[in-house]
Coordinates of C-alpha atoms in Angstrom, one line a residue:
X1 CA 21.5 -22.4 18.3
X2 CA 22.7 -21.0 15.0
X3 CA 19.7 -22.3 13.3
X4 CA 17.4 -20.1 15.4
X5 CA 18.4 -16.8 13.7
X6 CA 21.9 -16.1 14.9
X7 CA 23.5 -16.7 11.5
X8 CA 25.0 -13.5 10.4
X9 CA 24.7 -12.0 13.9
X10 CA 27.6 -10.0 15.3
X11 CA 28.3 -12.8 17.8
X12 CA 28.4 -15.4 14.9
X13 CA 30.7 -13.2 12.8
X14 CA 33.1 -12.5 15.7
X15 CA 33.3 -16.2 16.5
X16 CA 34.0 -17.0 12.8
X17 CA 36.9 -14.5 13.0
X18 CA 38.3 -16.1 16.1
X19 CA 38.3 -19.5 14.3
X20 CA 40.1 -18.1 11.3
X21 CA 42.6 -16.2 13.5
X22 CA 43.4 -18.8 16.0
X23 CA 42.8 -22.1 14.1
X24 CA 43.4 -21.0 10.6
X25 CA 40.2 -22.6 9.4
X26 CA 36.5 -22.0 9.2
X27 CA 34.3 -22.8 12.2
X28 CA 32.5 -26.2 12.3
X29 CA 28.8 -26.0 13.0
X30 CA 29.1 -27.6 16.5
X31 CA 31.9 -25.3 17.6
X32 CA 30.2 -22.3 16.2
X33 CA 27.0 -23.2 18.0
X34 CA 28.9 -23.8 21.2
X35 CA 30.8 -20.5 21.3
X36 CA 27.9 -18.3 20.0
X37 CA 25.7 -20.0 22.7
X38 CA 28.2 -18.9 25.4
X39 CA 28.3 -15.4 24.1
X40 CA 24.5 -15.2 23.8
X41 CA 24.2 -16.3 27.5
X42 CA 26.3 -13.3 28.5
X43 CA 29.8 -14.7 28.6
X44 CA 32.3 -11.9 28.0
X45 CA 34.2 -11.7 24.7
X46 CA 37.4 -11.5 26.8
X47 CA 36.7 -14.9 28.3
X48 CA 35.9 -16.4 24.9
X49 CA 39.1 -15.0 23.5
X50 CA 41.1 -16.5 26.4
X51 CA 39.4 -19.8 25.9
X52 CA 40.4 -19.9 22.2
X53 CA 44.0 -19.1 23.2
X54 CA 44.1 -21.9 25.7
X55 CA 42.3 -24.6 23.7
X56 CA 44.2 -27.7 22.7
X57 CA 43.8 -27.1 19.0
X58 CA 45.5 -23.7 19.2
X59 CA 48.1 -25.0 21.6
X60 CA 49.1 -27.7 19.1
X61 CA 49.4 -25.1 16.4
X62 CA 51.7 -22.9 18.4
X63 CA 53.7 -25.9 19.5
X64 CA 54.3 -26.7 15.9
X65 CA 56.0 -23.3 15.5
X66 CA 58.2 -24.0 18.5
X67 CA 56.5 -21.4 20.7

């Protein structure tokens, strides 16, 4: 959990960058906790990146651009 000392960690910062890049917004606490939790349990950055690219929120954004 973010409250347990992961704030400012490399995993937390990387996840915040993914939110800004893919969603165009800051991460919400629940989402940040979820993704950082997956990373801290050993999930690869590549899988997290692919999950962001495939998520419904991002798909809606790219659909809005006609892609």
